[in-house]
Coordinates of N, CA and C in Angstrom, one line a residue:
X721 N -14.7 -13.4 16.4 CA -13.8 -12.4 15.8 C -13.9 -11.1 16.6
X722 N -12.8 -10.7 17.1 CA -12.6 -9.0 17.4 C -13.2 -8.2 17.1
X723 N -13.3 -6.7 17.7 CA -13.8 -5.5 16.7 C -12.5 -5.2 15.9
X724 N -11.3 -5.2 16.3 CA -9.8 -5.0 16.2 C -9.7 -5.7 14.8
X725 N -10.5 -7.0 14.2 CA -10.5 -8.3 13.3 C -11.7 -8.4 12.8
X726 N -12.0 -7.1 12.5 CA -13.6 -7.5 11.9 C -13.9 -7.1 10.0
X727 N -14.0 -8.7 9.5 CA -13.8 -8.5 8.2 C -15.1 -8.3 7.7
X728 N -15.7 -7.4 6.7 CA -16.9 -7.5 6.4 C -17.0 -7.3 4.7
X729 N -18.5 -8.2 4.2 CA -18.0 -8.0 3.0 C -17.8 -7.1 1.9
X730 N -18.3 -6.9 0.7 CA -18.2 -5.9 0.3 C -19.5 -4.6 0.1
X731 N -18.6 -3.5 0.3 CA -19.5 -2.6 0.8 C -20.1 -1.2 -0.1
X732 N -21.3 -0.7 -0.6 CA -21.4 -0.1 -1.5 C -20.5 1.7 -0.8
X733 N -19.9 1.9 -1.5 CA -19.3 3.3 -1.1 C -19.8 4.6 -2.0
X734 N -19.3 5.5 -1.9 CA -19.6 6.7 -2.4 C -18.4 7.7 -3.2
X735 N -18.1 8.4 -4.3 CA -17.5 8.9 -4.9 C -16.4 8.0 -5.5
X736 N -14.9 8.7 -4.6 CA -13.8 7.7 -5.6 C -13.5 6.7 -4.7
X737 N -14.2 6.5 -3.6 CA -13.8 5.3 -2.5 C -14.8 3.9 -3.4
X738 N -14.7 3.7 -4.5 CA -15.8 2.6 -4.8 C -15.1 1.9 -6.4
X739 N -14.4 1.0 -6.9 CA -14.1 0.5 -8.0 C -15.4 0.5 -9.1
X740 N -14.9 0.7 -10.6 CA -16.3 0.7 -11.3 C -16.9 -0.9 -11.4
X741 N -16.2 -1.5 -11.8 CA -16.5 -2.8 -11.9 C -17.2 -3.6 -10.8
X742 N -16.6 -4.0 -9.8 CA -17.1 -5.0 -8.7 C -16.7 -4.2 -7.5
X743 N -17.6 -4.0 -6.7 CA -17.4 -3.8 -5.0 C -16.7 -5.0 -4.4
X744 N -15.4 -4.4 -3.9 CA -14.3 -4.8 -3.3 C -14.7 -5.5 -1.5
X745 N -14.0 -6.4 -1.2 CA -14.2 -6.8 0.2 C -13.5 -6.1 0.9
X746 N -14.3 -5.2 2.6 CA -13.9 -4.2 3.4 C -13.6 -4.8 4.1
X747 N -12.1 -4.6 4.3 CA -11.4 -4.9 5.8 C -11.4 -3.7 6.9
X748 N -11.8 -4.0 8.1 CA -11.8 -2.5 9.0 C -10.7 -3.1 9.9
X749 N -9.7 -2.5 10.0 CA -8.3 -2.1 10.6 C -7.8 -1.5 12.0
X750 N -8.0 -1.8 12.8 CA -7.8 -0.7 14.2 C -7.0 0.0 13.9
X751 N -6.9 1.8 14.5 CA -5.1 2.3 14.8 C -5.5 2.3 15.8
X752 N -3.7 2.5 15.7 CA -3.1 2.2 17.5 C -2.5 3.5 17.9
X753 N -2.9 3.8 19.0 CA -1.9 5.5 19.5 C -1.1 5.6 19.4
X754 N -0.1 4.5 19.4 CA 1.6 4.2 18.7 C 1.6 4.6 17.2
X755 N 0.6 4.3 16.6 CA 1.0 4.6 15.3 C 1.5 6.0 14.2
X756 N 1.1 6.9 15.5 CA 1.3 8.3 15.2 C 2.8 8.1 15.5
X757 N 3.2 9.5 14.7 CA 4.8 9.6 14.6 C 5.0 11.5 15.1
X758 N 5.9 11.7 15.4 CA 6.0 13.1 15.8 C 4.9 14.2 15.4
X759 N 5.0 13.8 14.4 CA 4.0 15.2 13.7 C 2.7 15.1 14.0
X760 N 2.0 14.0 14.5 CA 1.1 13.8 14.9 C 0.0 13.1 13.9
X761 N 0.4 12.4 13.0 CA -0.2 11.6 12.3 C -0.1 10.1 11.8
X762 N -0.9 8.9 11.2 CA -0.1 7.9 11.4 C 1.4 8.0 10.3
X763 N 2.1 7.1 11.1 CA 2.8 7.2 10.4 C 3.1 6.3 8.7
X764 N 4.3 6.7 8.2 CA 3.3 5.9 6.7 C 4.0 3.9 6.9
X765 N 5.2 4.1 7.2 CA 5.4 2.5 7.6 C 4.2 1.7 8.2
X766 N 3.5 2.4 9.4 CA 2.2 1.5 9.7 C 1.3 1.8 8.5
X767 N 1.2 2.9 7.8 CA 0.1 2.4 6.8 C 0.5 1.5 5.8
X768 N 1.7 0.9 5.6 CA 1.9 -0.2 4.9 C 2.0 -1.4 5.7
X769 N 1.6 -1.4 7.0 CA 1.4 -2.1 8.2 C 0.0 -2.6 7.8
X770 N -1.1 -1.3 7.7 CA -2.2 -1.5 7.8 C -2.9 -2.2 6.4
X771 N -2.1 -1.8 5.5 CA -2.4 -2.6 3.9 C -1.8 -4.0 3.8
X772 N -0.7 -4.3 4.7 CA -0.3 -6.1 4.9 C -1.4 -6.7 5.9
X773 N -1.8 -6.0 6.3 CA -3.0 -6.5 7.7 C -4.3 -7.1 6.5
X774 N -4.9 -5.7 6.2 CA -5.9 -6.3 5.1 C -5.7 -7.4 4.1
X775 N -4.5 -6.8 3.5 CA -4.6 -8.0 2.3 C -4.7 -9.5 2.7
X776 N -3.8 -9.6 3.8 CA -4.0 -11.2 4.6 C -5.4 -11.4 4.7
X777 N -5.8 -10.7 5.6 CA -6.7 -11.1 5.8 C -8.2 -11.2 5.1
X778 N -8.2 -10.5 3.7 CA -8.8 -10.8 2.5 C -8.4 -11.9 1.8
X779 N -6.9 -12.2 1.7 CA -6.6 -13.9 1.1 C -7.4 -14.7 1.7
X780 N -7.5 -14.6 3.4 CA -8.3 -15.3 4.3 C -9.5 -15.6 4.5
X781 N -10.1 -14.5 3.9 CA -11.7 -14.3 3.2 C -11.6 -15.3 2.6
X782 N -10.8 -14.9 1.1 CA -10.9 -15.6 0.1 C -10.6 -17.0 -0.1
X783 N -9.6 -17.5 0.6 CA -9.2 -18.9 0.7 C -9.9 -20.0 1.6
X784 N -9.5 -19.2 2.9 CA -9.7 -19.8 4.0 C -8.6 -20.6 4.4
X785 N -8.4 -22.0 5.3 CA -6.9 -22.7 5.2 C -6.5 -23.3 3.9
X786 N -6.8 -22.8 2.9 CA -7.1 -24.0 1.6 C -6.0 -23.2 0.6
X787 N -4.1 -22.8 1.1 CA -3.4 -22.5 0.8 C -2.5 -23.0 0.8
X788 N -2.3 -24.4 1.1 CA -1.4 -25.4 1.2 C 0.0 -25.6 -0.3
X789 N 1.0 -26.2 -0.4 CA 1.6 -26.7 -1.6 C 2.4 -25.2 -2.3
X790 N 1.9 -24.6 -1.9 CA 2.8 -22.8 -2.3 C 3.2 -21.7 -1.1
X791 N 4.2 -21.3 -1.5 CA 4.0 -19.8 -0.7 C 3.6 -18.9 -1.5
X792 N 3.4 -17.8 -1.0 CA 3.3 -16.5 -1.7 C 4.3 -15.4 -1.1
X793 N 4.4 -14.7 -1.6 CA 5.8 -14.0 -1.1 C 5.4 -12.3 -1.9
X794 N 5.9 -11.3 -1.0 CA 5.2 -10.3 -1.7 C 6.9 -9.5 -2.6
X795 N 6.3 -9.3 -3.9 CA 7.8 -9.2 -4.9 C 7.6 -7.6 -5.4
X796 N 6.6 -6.9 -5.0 CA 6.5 -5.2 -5.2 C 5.6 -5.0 -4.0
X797 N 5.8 -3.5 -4.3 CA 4.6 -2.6 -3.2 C 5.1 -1.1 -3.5
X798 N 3.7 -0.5 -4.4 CA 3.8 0.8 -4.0 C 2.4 1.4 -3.3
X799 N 3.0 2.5 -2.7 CA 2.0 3.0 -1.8 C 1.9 4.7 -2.4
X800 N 0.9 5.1 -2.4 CA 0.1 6.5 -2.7 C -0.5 7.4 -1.8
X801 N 0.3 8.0 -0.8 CA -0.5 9.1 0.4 C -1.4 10.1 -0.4
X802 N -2.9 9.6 -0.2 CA -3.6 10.6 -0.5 C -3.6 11.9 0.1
X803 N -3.9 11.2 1.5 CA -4.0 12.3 2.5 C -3.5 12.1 3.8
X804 N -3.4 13.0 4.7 CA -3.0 12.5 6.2 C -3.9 11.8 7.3
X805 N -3.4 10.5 7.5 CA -4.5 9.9 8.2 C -4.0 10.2 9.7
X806 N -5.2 10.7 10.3 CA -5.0 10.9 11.8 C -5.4 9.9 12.7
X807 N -4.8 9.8 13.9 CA -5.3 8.8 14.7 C -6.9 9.2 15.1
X808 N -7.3 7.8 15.2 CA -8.9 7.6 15.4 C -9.6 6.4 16.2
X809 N -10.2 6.6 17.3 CA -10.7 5.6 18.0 C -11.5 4.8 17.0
X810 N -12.2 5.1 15.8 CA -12.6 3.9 15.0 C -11.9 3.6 14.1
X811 N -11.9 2.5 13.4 CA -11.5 1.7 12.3 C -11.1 2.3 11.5
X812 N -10.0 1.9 10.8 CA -10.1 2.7 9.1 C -11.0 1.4 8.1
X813 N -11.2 1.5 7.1 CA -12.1 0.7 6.1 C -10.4 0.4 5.0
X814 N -10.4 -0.7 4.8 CA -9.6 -1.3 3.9 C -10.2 -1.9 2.5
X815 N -10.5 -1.3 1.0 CA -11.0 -2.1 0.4 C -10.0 -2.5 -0.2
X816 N -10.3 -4.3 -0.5 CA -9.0 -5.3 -0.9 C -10.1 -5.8 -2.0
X817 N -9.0 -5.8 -3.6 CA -9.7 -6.6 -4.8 C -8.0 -6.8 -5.6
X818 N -8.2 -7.9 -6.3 CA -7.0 -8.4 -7.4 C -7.4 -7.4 -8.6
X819 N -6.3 -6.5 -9.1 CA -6.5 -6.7 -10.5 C -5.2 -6.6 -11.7
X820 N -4.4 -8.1 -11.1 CA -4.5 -8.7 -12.6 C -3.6 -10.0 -12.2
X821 N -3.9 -10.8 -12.8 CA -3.5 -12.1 -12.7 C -2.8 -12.9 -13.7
X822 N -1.5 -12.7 -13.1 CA -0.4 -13.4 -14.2 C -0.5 -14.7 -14.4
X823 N 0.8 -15.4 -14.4 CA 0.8 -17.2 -14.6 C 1.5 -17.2 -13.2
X824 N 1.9 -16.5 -13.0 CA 2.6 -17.1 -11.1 C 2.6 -15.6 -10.4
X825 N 2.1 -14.4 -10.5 CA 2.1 -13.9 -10.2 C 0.8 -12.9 -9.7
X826 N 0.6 -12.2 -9.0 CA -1.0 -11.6 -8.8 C -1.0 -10.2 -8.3
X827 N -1.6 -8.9 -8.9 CA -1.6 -7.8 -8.0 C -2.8 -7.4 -7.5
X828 N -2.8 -6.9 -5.8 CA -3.7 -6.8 -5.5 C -3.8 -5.1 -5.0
X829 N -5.0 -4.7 -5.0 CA -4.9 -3.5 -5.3 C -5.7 -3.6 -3.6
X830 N -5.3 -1.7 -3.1 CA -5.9 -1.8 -1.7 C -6.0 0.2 -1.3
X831 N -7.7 0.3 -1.2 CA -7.8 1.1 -1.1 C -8.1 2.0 0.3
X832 N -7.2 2.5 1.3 CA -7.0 2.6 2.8 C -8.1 3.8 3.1
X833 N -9.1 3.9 3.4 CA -10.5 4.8 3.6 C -10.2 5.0 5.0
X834 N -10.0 6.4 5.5 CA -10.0 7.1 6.8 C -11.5 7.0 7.4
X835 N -11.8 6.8 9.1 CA -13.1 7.3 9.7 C -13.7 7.9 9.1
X836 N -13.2 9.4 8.9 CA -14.1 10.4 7.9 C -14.4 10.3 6.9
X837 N -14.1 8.7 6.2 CA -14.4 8.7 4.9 C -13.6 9.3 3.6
X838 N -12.6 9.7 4.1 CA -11.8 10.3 3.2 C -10.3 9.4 2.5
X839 N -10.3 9.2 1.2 CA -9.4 8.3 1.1 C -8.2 8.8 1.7
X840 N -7.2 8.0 2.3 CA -6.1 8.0 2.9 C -4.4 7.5 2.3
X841 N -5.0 6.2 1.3 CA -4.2 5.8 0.6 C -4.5 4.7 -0.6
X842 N -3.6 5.0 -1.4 CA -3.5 3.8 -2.1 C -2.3 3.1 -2.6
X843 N -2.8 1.3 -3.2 CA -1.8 0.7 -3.1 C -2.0 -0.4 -3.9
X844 N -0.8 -0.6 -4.4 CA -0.4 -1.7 -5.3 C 0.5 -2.9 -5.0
X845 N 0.3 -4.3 -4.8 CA 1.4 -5.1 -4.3 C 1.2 -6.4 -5.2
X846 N 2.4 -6.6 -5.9 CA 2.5 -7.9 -6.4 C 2.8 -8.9 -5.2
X847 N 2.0 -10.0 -6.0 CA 2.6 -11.3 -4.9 C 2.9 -12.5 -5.9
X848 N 3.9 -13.2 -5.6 CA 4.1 -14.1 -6.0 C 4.1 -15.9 -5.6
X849 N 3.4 -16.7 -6.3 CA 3.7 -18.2 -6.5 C 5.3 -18.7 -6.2
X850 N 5.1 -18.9 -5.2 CA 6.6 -19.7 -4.5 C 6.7 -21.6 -4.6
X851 N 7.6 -22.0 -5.1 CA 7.4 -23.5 -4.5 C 8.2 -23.5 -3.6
X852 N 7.7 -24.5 -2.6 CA 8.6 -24.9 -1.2 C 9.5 -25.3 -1.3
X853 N 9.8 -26.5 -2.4 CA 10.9 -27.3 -2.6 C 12.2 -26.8 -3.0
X854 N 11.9 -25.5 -4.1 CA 12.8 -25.1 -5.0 C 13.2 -24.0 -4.8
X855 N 12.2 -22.6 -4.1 CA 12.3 -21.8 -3.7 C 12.0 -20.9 -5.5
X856 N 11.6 -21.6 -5.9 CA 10.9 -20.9 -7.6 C 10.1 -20.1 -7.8
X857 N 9.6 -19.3 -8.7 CA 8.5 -19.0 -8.7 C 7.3 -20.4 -9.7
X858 N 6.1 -20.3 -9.5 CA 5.6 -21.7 -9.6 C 4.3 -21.5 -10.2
X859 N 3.3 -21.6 -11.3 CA 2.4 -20.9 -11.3 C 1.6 -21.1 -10.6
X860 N 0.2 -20.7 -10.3 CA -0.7 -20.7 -9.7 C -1.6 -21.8 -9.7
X861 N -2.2 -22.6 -8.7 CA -2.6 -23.7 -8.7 C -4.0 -23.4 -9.2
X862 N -4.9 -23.9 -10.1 CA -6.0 -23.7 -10.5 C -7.1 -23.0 -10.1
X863 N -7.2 -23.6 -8.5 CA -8.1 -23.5 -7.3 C -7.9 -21.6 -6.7
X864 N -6.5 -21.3 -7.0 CA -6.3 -20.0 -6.6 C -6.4 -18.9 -7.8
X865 N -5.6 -19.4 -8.9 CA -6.4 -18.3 -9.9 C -8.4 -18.2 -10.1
X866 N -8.2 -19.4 -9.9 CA -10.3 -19.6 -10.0 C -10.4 -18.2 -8.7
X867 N -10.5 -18.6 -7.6 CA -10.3 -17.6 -6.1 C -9.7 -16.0 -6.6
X868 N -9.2 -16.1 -7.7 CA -8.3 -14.3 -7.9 C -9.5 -14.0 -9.0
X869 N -9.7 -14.3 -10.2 CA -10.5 -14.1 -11.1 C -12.2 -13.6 -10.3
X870 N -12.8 -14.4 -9.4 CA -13.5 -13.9 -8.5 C -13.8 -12.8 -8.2
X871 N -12.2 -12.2 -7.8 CA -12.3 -11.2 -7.0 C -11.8 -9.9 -7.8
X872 N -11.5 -10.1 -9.3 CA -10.9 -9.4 -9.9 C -11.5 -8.1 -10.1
X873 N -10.9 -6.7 -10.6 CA -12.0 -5.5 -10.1 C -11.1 -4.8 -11.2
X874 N -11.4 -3.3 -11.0 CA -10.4 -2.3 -11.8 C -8.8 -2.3 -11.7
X875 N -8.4 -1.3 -12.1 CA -6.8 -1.2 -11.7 C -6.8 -0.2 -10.8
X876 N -5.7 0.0 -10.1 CA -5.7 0.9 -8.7 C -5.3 2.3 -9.6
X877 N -6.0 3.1 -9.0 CA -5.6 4.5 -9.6 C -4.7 5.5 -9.1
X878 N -3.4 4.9 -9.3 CA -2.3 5.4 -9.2 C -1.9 6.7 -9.8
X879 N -1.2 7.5 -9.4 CA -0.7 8.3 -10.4 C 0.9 8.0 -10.7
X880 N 0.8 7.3 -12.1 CA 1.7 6.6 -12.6 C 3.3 7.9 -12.6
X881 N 4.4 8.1 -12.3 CA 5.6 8.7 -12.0 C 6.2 8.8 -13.7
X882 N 5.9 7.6 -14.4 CA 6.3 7.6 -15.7 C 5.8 7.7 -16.6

């Protein structure tokens, strides 16, 4: 595995970078010097770039190839700029945890930690149970809610608009 692809597991953190319940699996994320946008910061499309990067590759943690018979398909996403993430020759820290698990549906929550340690962003993304055949939504196959319940943690601390 890459430094670019280096998943590591879960990591004890400090202040609000840390869920109360269960320590989340750290994904570390490369930026890219492209990622900056005029003003000189990343831009926020790639930070929903960098939150689809993690979450895969925490299902991937989580699963391994053993995803067969469904798709998943992502049916929300909101994202929360804490702060301005600047470009950085190291990693950002991605912590990836589920919290809550429907009958065909699942949200995974994703907390985007800058170099400096400073939270960057946060995020909320439903995903959904697809069947191949039907193009349905489908519920969750045993083997994958068992794998989500696992991983299950706090709620993301949004600041709710409503």
């Amino acid at each position: 595995m890459s430094d670019e692809e280096n998943v590591t597991g879960a990591t004890t953190a400090t202040g609000s970078t840390e869920p109360d319940e269960k320590d989340p699996l750290t994904v570390e994320v490369a930026l890219r010097w492209g990622d900056q946008d005029s003003l000189g910061h990343v831009n926020n499309v790639q930070i929903a770039r960098i939150v689809e990067e993690a979450r895969i590759r925490a299902m991937s943690a989580w699963f391994g190839e053993a995803r067969g018979g469904f798709w998943v398909v992502l049916a929300r996403q909101e994202i929360e700029f804490a702060s301005i993430l600047h470009y950085d020759e190291r990693p950002v820290r991605v912590q990836v945890w589920i919290t809550r698990i429907g009958n065909s549906s699942v949200d995974v929550g994703c907390r985007l930690i800058a170099p400096t340690g400073q939270v960057a962003a946060l995020a909320e993304t439903t995903l959904a149970a697809v069947d191949p055949t039907t193009s349905r939504p489908m519920p969750w196959p045993e083997s994958a809610a068992r794998g989500f319940r696992e991983q299950l943690g706090d709620q993301v601390p949004l600041r709710r608009r409503r």
